Short mmCIF file of C-alpha atoms and ligand atoms in Angstrom, two decimals:
data_model
loop_
_atom_site.label_atom_id
_atom_site.label_comp_id
_atom_site.label_asym_id
_atom_site.label_seq_id
_atom_site.Cartn_x
_atom_site.Cartn_y
_atom_site.Cartn_z
CA MET A 108 0.31 -0.17 0.04
CA THR A 109 1.40 3.34 -1.08
CA MET A 110 0.29 6.80 1.39
CA ASN A 111 1.35 10.12 0.88
CA ILE A 112 3.36 10.84 3.96
CA ASP A 113 5.30 13.97 2.56
CA TYR A 114 2.48 16.24 3.91
CA LEU A 115 3.12 15.21 7.32
CA ALA A 116 6.40 16.53 7.53
CA ALA A 117 7.07 20.01 8.92
CA PRO A 118 6.87 22.57 6.03
CA GLY A 119 10.95 23.27 6.24
CA VAL A 120 11.53 19.82 5.94
CA ARG A 121 8.76 19.22 2.84
CA GLY A 122 10.58 21.52 0.60
CA LEU A 123 14.43 20.87 1.08
CA LYS A 124 16.64 19.00 -1.25
CA PRO A 125 18.97 16.59 0.46
CA TYR A 126 23.03 17.91 0.53
CA GLN A 127 24.69 16.20 -2.56
CA PRO A 128 28.28 15.15 -1.49
CA GLY A 129 31.05 14.13 -3.74
CA LYS A 130 30.65 11.00 -4.99
CA PRO A 131 32.34 8.05 -3.24
CA ILE A 132 34.99 6.38 -5.08
CA GLY A 133 33.06 2.75 -4.36
CA GLU A 134 29.75 3.72 -6.21
CA LEU A 135 31.67 5.23 -9.71
CA ALA A 136 33.34 1.58 -9.40
CA ARG A 137 30.10 -0.23 -8.91
CA GLU A 138 28.21 2.33 -11.76
CA LEU A 139 31.13 1.99 -14.45
CA GLY A 140 32.95 -1.01 -12.94
CA LEU A 141 36.22 0.77 -13.00
CA LYS A 142 39.28 0.02 -11.10
CA GLN A 143 41.53 3.45 -11.08
CA ILE A 144 39.41 6.11 -9.38
CA ILE A 145 40.66 9.64 -8.42
CA LYS A 146 38.13 11.42 -6.26
CA LEU A 147 39.26 15.09 -6.09
CA ALA A 148 35.60 15.83 -4.96
CA SER A 149 35.01 16.82 -1.12
CA ASN A 150 38.28 18.64 -0.50
CA GLU A 151 39.76 16.24 1.84
CA ASN A 152 43.11 16.24 2.52
CA ARG A 153 45.38 13.73 -0.07
CA LEU A 154 47.95 13.34 2.79
CA GLY A 155 45.77 11.91 5.05
CA PRO A 156 45.53 12.41 8.64
CA SER A 157 49.08 11.91 10.68
CA PRO A 158 50.78 9.51 12.02
CA LYS A 159 49.98 10.41 15.29
CA ALA A 160 46.38 10.05 15.02
CA LEU A 161 46.03 6.82 13.45
CA ASP A 162 48.31 5.25 16.37
CA ALA A 163 46.06 7.00 18.48
CA ILE A 164 43.28 5.40 17.03
CA ARG A 165 44.65 1.94 17.06
CA ALA A 166 45.45 2.51 20.42
CA GLY A 167 41.79 3.57 21.32
CA LEU A 168 40.25 0.38 19.77
CA SER A 169 39.83 -1.58 22.78
CA GLU A 170 37.49 1.20 24.54
CA ILE A 171 35.48 1.06 21.51
CA ALA A 172 32.52 -1.10 23.80
CA LEU A 173 32.50 1.89 26.27
CA TYR A 174 30.66 5.34 25.38
CA PRO A 175 33.05 8.74 24.59
CA ASP A 176 33.66 11.21 27.25
CA GLY A 177 30.61 13.32 26.24
CA SER A 178 31.96 16.16 27.25
CA GLY A 179 34.93 15.60 25.29
CA PHE A 180 37.12 17.16 28.12
CA GLU A 181 40.94 16.25 27.03
CA LEU A 182 40.26 17.33 23.66
CA LYS A 183 38.73 20.80 24.68
CA ALA A 184 41.51 21.30 27.08
CA ALA A 185 44.02 20.28 24.18
CA LEU A 186 41.98 23.03 21.80
CA ALA A 187 41.45 25.60 24.45
CA ALA A 188 45.91 25.40 25.50
CA LYS A 189 46.10 25.64 21.17
CA LEU A 190 43.47 28.30 20.55
CA GLY A 191 43.89 30.60 23.97
CA VAL A 192 40.38 30.41 24.58
CA GLU A 193 38.70 28.75 27.78
CA ALA A 194 37.61 25.05 27.38
CA ARG A 195 34.22 26.28 28.84
CA GLN A 196 33.94 28.06 25.19
CA ILE A 197 34.35 25.09 23.04
CA THR A 198 31.08 22.84 21.54
CA LEU A 199 32.54 20.06 19.99
CA GLY A 200 30.59 18.73 17.10
CA ASN A 201 29.95 15.35 14.86
CA GLY A 202 32.07 17.23 12.12
CA SER A 203 31.59 21.23 11.89
CA ASN A 204 28.32 20.20 10.19
CA ASP A 205 27.24 19.50 13.62
CA VAL A 206 27.70 22.87 15.40
CA ILE A 207 26.54 24.82 12.30
CA GLU A 208 23.16 22.87 12.75
CA GLN A 209 23.09 23.27 16.45
CA SER A 210 23.48 27.41 16.17
CA ALA A 211 20.48 26.79 13.53
CA LYS A 212 18.27 24.97 16.05
CA VAL A 213 19.17 27.36 18.73
CA PHE A 214 18.58 30.69 17.15
CA LEU A 215 16.09 30.05 14.37
CA SER A 216 12.51 29.39 14.45
CA PRO A 217 10.12 29.85 11.50
CA SER A 218 9.44 33.47 13.03
CA HIS A 219 13.54 34.23 11.86
CA THR A 220 15.52 34.69 9.02
CA ALA A 221 19.55 33.73 8.43
CA VAL A 222 21.20 35.77 6.05
CA PHE A 223 24.50 34.17 3.60
CA SER A 224 25.69 34.68 0.26
CA ALA A 225 24.89 33.26 -2.89
CA HIS A 226 27.32 30.58 -3.79
CA ALA A 227 28.18 29.52 -0.21
CA PHE A 228 28.30 26.44 1.77
CA LEU A 229 25.18 24.74 0.88
CA VAL A 230 24.63 23.37 4.42
CA TYR A 231 23.02 26.95 5.06
CA PRO A 232 20.10 26.68 3.87
CA ILE A 233 19.41 23.45 4.46
CA ALA A 234 20.10 24.02 8.35
CA THR A 235 18.11 26.88 8.25
CA GLN A 236 15.14 25.46 6.19
CA ALA A 237 15.26 22.22 8.33
CA VAL A 238 14.20 24.55 11.66
CA GLY A 239 11.35 26.19 9.54
CA ALA A 240 13.28 29.41 9.54
CA LYS A 241 13.97 31.69 6.27
CA ALA A 242 16.84 32.10 4.05
CA GLU A 243 17.66 35.59 3.09
CA VAL A 244 20.43 35.23 0.31
CA ALA A 245 22.72 38.22 -0.76
CA PRO A 246 24.19 38.20 -4.44
CA ALA A 247 27.58 38.00 -4.34
CA HIS A 248 30.06 40.56 -5.91
CA ASP A 249 30.13 40.90 -9.52
CA GLY A 250 33.71 42.02 -9.20
CA SER A 251 33.39 45.64 -9.24
CA ARG A 252 34.36 46.06 -5.34
CA GLY A 253 35.45 42.85 -4.24
CA PRO A 254 36.49 39.62 -5.57
CA ARG A 255 34.04 38.22 -8.23
CA TYR A 256 31.80 35.49 -6.64
CA GLY A 257 33.13 36.30 -3.31
CA HIS A 258 30.60 37.33 -0.47
CA ASP A 259 29.48 41.13 -0.51
CA LEU A 260 29.25 42.20 2.85
CA ASN A 261 27.62 45.18 2.13
CA ALA A 262 24.81 42.95 0.50
CA LEU A 263 24.48 41.03 3.50
CA ALA A 264 24.27 43.87 5.51
CA GLU A 265 21.21 45.10 4.13
CA ARG A 266 19.36 42.03 4.08
CA ILE A 267 19.66 41.94 7.74
CA THR A 268 16.42 43.14 9.65
CA GLY A 269 14.68 42.51 13.17
CA GLN A 270 13.85 38.89 12.12
CA THR A 271 17.28 38.06 11.48
CA ARG A 272 19.23 35.78 14.40
CA ILE A 273 21.61 34.13 12.40
CA VAL A 274 24.25 35.74 9.32
CA PHE A 275 26.49 32.73 8.36
CA ILE A 276 29.81 33.78 6.56
CA ALA A 277 32.18 30.84 5.38
CA ASN A 278 35.74 32.63 5.15
CA PRO A 279 37.08 31.19 3.15
CA ASN A 280 34.03 30.45 1.47
CA ASN A 281 33.40 26.87 -0.48
CA PRO A 282 33.14 25.91 -3.26
CA THR A 283 34.44 29.54 -4.49
CA GLY A 284 37.62 29.79 -2.30
CA THR A 285 37.22 33.40 -2.02
CA TYR A 286 38.10 34.95 1.35
CA LEU A 287 37.34 38.33 3.27
CA LYS A 288 39.74 40.42 4.88
CA ARG A 289 40.16 41.35 8.04
CA ASP A 290 39.69 45.08 8.06
CA GLU A 291 35.89 44.38 6.33
CA LEU A 292 35.14 41.52 8.34
CA GLY A 293 35.86 42.83 11.47
CA ARG A 294 33.88 46.21 10.88
CA PHE A 295 30.92 43.92 9.53
CA ILE A 296 30.87 41.89 12.87
CA ALA A 297 31.23 45.03 15.25
CA ALA A 298 28.31 46.46 13.11
CA LEU A 299 25.68 43.38 13.66
CA PRO A 300 22.99 44.48 15.71
CA THR A 301 23.39 42.32 19.13
CA HIS A 302 20.16 40.34 18.06
CA VAL A 303 22.29 38.51 15.03
CA ILE A 304 24.41 36.12 15.89
CA ALA A 305 27.24 35.82 13.16
CA VAL A 306 28.75 32.38 12.58
CA VAL A 307 31.66 32.49 10.64
CA ASP A 308 32.77 28.81 8.98
CA GLU A 309 36.58 28.79 9.22
CA ALA A 310 36.84 24.98 7.62
CA TYR A 311 39.61 26.17 5.63
CA PHE A 312 41.50 28.14 8.44
CA GLU A 313 44.52 26.11 8.19
CA TYR A 314 45.28 26.42 4.64
CA VAL A 315 45.08 29.97 4.29
CA GLU A 316 48.39 32.17 4.11
CA ALA A 317 46.95 35.72 3.10
CA GLU A 318 48.21 38.00 5.50
CA ASP A 319 45.15 39.65 5.75
CA TYR A 320 43.00 36.66 6.41
CA PRO A 321 41.71 36.90 9.82
CA ASP A 322 41.54 34.54 12.51
CA ALA A 323 37.85 35.58 13.75
CA MET A 324 38.64 34.00 16.94
CA GLU A 325 40.75 37.06 18.25
CA TRP A 326 37.39 39.09 18.24
CA LEU A 327 35.33 36.78 20.52
CA PRO A 328 36.40 38.76 23.60
CA GLN A 329 34.71 41.74 21.80
CA PHE A 330 31.38 40.40 20.53
CA PRO A 331 29.28 37.82 21.99
CA ASN A 332 27.28 37.45 19.56
CA LEU A 333 29.93 35.64 17.69
CA ILE A 334 30.56 31.74 16.89
CA VAL A 335 33.56 30.43 14.91
CA THR A 336 33.62 26.94 13.54
CA ARG A 337 36.53 24.87 12.16
CA THR A 338 37.21 21.23 11.63
CA PHE A 339 39.42 18.11 11.68
CA SER A 340 38.14 17.18 7.98
CA LYS A 341 40.23 19.49 6.00
CA ALA A 342 43.74 20.33 6.77
CA TYR A 343 43.85 17.28 9.45
CA GLY A 344 42.79 14.89 7.37
CA LEU A 345 40.15 13.26 9.58
CA ALA A 346 36.60 13.90 7.23
CA GLY A 347 35.73 10.20 7.72
CA LEU A 348 35.75 10.56 11.79
CA ARG A 349 33.61 13.29 11.78
CA ILE A 350 34.72 15.96 14.21
CA GLY A 351 34.74 19.91 14.22
CA TYR A 352 34.07 22.56 16.78
CA ALA A 353 32.29 25.70 17.65
CA VAL A 354 34.16 28.39 19.84
CA SER A 355 31.88 31.23 21.33
CA SER A 356 31.06 32.86 24.18
CA THR A 357 30.32 30.69 27.30
CA GLU A 358 26.51 31.82 26.97
CA ILE A 359 26.45 30.74 23.66
CA ALA A 360 28.64 27.12 24.56
CA ASP A 361 25.85 26.72 27.28
CA LEU A 362 22.96 27.15 24.65
CA LEU A 363 24.58 24.80 22.00
CA ASN A 364 25.42 22.40 24.49
CA ARG A 365 21.46 21.85 25.09
CA VAL A 366 20.57 20.81 21.96
CA ARG A 367 23.68 18.59 21.29
CA GLN A 368 23.37 14.91 20.73
CA PRO A 369 24.55 13.19 23.79
CA PHE A 370 27.77 11.43 22.81
CA ASN A 371 27.62 13.11 19.51
CA VAL A 372 31.24 12.82 18.67
CA ASN A 373 32.85 9.21 18.81
CA ALA A 374 35.91 7.87 21.36
CA LEU A 375 38.54 7.64 18.38
CA ALA A 376 37.44 10.82 16.53
CA LEU A 377 38.36 12.83 20.17
CA LEU A 378 41.48 10.73 20.72
CA ALA A 379 42.82 11.23 17.06
CA ALA A 380 41.97 14.76 16.92
CA ALA A 381 43.73 15.23 20.31
CA ALA A 382 47.01 13.67 18.57
CA ALA A 383 46.60 15.26 15.48
CA LEU A 384 46.61 18.90 17.23
CA THR A 385 50.51 17.61 18.50
CA ASP A 386 51.83 17.18 14.65
CA ASP A 387 52.59 20.66 13.54
CA ALA A 388 55.00 19.10 10.94
CA HIS A 389 52.20 17.21 9.25
CA LEU A 390 50.18 20.05 9.05
CA VAL A 391 53.18 22.21 7.70
CA HIS A 392 53.68 18.97 5.45
CA SER A 393 50.05 19.33 4.26
CA LEU A 394 49.88 23.18 3.55
CA ARG A 395 53.25 22.86 1.52
CA LEU A 396 51.59 20.05 -0.84
CA ASN A 397 48.55 22.16 -0.93
CA ARG A 398 50.38 25.15 -2.00
CA GLN A 399 52.11 23.33 -4.55
CA GLY A 400 48.69 21.85 -6.05
CA LEU A 401 47.26 25.14 -6.31
CA ASN A 402 49.99 26.43 -8.00
CA GLN A 403 50.07 23.04 -10.06
CA LEU A 404 46.36 23.57 -11.19
CA GLY A 405 46.24 27.55 -11.44
CA SER A 406 49.02 27.14 -13.68
CA ALA A 407 47.73 24.19 -15.66
CA PHE A 408 43.99 26.25 -15.94
CA ALA A 409 45.96 29.56 -17.28
CA GLU A 410 47.43 27.92 -19.88
CA ARG A 411 44.18 26.22 -21.11
CA ASP A 412 42.84 29.14 -21.12
CA LEU A 413 40.17 28.52 -18.55
CA PRO A 414 39.56 31.15 -15.96
CA PHE A 415 39.31 29.76 -11.82
CA ILE A 416 38.48 31.84 -9.18
CA PRO A 417 41.73 32.41 -7.04
CA SER A 418 41.29 30.40 -3.99
CA VAL A 419 43.23 30.75 -0.90
CA ALA A 420 41.99 26.93 0.51
CA ASN A 421 42.57 23.33 -0.81
CA PHE A 422 40.39 23.41 -4.07
CA LEU A 423 39.66 25.79 -7.48
CA ALA A 424 36.61 26.32 -9.00
CA VAL A 425 37.19 26.26 -12.86
CA ASP A 426 34.69 27.97 -15.12
CA LEU A 427 34.59 25.99 -18.44
CA GLY A 428 32.53 28.60 -20.45
CA ARG A 429 29.98 25.74 -20.76
CA PRO A 430 27.71 23.65 -18.98
CA ALA A 431 29.95 21.89 -16.64
CA ALA A 432 27.61 18.80 -15.56
CA SER A 433 28.40 17.01 -18.95
CA VAL A 434 32.19 17.73 -18.53
CA TYR A 435 31.68 16.32 -14.95
CA GLU A 436 29.66 13.00 -16.39
CA ALA A 437 32.88 12.77 -18.93
CA LEU A 438 35.22 12.99 -16.23
CA LEU A 439 33.28 10.30 -14.14
CA ARG A 440 33.98 7.57 -16.91
CA GLN A 441 37.72 8.50 -17.02
CA GLY A 442 37.66 7.42 -13.30
CA VAL A 443 37.75 11.43 -11.87
CA ILE A 444 35.33 12.58 -9.73
CA VAL A 445 35.03 16.46 -9.30
CA ARG A 446 32.12 18.42 -8.31
CA PRO A 447 29.89 20.26 -10.27
CA LEU A 448 28.52 23.48 -8.96
CA ALA A 449 24.97 24.37 -10.41
CA GLY A 450 23.56 23.77 -7.17
CA TYR A 451 25.97 26.24 -6.07
CA GLY A 452 24.22 28.89 -8.78
CA LEU A 453 27.46 28.39 -10.89
CA PRO A 454 26.57 26.12 -13.45
CA ASN A 455 29.81 26.34 -15.86
CA HIS A 456 31.79 25.72 -12.95
CA LEU A 457 33.75 22.34 -11.59
CA ARG A 458 35.40 22.04 -8.39
CA VAL A 459 38.22 20.43 -7.80
CA THR A 460 40.15 19.69 -4.40
CA VAL A 461 44.20 19.82 -4.41
CA GLY A 462 45.31 16.38 -5.04
CA SER A 463 48.82 14.88 -5.12
CA ALA A 464 50.75 16.03 -8.15
CA GLU A 465 50.09 12.96 -9.85
CA GLU A 466 46.50 12.75 -9.21
CA ASN A 467 46.46 16.49 -10.47
CA ARG A 468 48.41 15.73 -13.23
CA GLN A 469 45.91 12.72 -14.03
CA PHE A 470 42.86 15.24 -13.74
CA LEU A 471 44.34 17.73 -16.13
CA GLY A 472 45.14 14.98 -18.69
CA ALA A 473 41.75 13.32 -18.25
CA LEU A 474 40.14 17.26 -18.47
CA ASP A 475 41.97 17.51 -21.87
CA ARG A 476 40.86 14.34 -23.52
CA VAL A 477 36.92 15.03 -21.92
CA LEU A 478 37.51 18.76 -23.76
CA ALA A 479 38.81 17.88 -27.01
CA LEU A 480 35.83 15.33 -27.17
C1 PLP B 771 32.57 25.83 4.08
C2 PLP B 771 32.66 24.50 4.75
N1 PLP B 771 31.70 24.58 6.15
C3 PLP B 771 31.68 23.26 6.79
C4 PLP B 771 32.14 22.22 6.38
C5 PLP B 771 31.98 20.78 7.34
O1 PLP B 771 32.42 20.27 7.07
P1 PLP B 771 32.87 19.18 8.22
O2 PLP B 771 31.04 18.63 8.65
O3 PLP B 771 33.48 18.06 7.67
O4 PLP B 771 33.52 19.55 9.51
C6 PLP B 771 32.59 21.82 5.35
C7 PLP B 771 32.74 20.70 4.49
O5 PLP B 771 33.00 20.55 3.04
C8 PLP B 771 32.82 23.34 3.99
O6 PLP B 771 33.18 23.27 3.28
#
C-alpha cells in the first residue's frame, strides 16, 4: 500500500533538497566497473591524517565498547590551550556541520531569517530550512568592489532585519575559495545588531596563508554574538571520523550544549583529533603540498585559457565557459570524480580538490581528453 506521507513532514523539511556530497569512489566503481579512480570532490586532505592520529586510533580501539566522554574533556583542554580560549567556550561537533546545525536549532525558528551569500556552502540553507526559518540570500560580488563570486558584506548587511538571528559567513568560502579580509569582516561583525549571531565558518582556516586573512577567534572577547566553527576534516585529514568544533562566548556554548546530541563525537575521533593537534610538522607538510597543488592546477588552467576563481583553500573552481555537467559526467567515465557546481549557482564551473601532484596531472590529462571530444 502506498500512502502520501510527505504532507505530514514539517513545512521546512517538505521543501528540502538533501545535500549532494561528492560521489564516493565505491559508488563510481560499482556503476562503471572502474578500478582506477581518483576523487578530488570533497576537499579532503590527500596526505591523510597525521601518523600520530592513526596511532591514537589504534590504541583506542580496545575502548570502543564504552561510550565516549560526552564532554570531550581532553580534546577541549588541548584545543583551549592551542587556541588561547577557555574550554567552556568550545562545543564539539560530529563534523563542523553538526555545530552549524546546532546554531540553527538554537537561534532560528519559523519567525526568523538567516542571511548568507549566494554561492555559499549549501549546508546553510539546509540547516535554516530544516528548522522552518527563512533564508535570505545576498548576491555575491560581481567583481567591481570585491573578488568576483566572493561574499559582499554590504549586500549581506542590507538583508539583515529585526527578524534575522544568524548571518552565516564562510571564510574562506566553499566552493569559491574566496575570502574576506580582516578589516572588512571585523567592521561587519562590529556593526551587527546585538540580536544577530555571526557564524563564521573557518573550515579551511589552516590552509589560508594570506596576510590579511583574519583569525575570527581573536574577536571573541569583544563580541558575545560570535560563533567561529572549525573542523578536523580538511587540513587535519580526518573527514571520515567526523569531528569539528565551535568556539563562542560561554553563554552561546551553554545554549549549543542544550541541543547537542549526547555523545555526538565518537571516541576514536576524540583521540585522533587530540593527537593531530600535536603534529605541527604534518600540518606544515600538508600546507606545502596544497600550495604546490594550487599552483600546479592554477598554471595548468591558465595555460588552457580556463578562468578560475583565485582560491586560498584546498580547491579551485574552474569556469569551463559552458555547462559543466556533461564534462563532469565525462570525467567520471575517465575515473575522475570532481564536483559540479550548478547547485551553487555556478553551472559552468567545476570544483576540483587539490590532490597529489600525480592525481592533479591525471585530472588535467582527463580534462584535456574530455574537452577535446
Ligand atoms: C565551508 C564548509 N563548512 C563546513 C564544512 C563541513 O565540514 P565537516 O562537517 O566535515 O566539518 C565544509 C565541508 O565541506 C565546508 O566546506
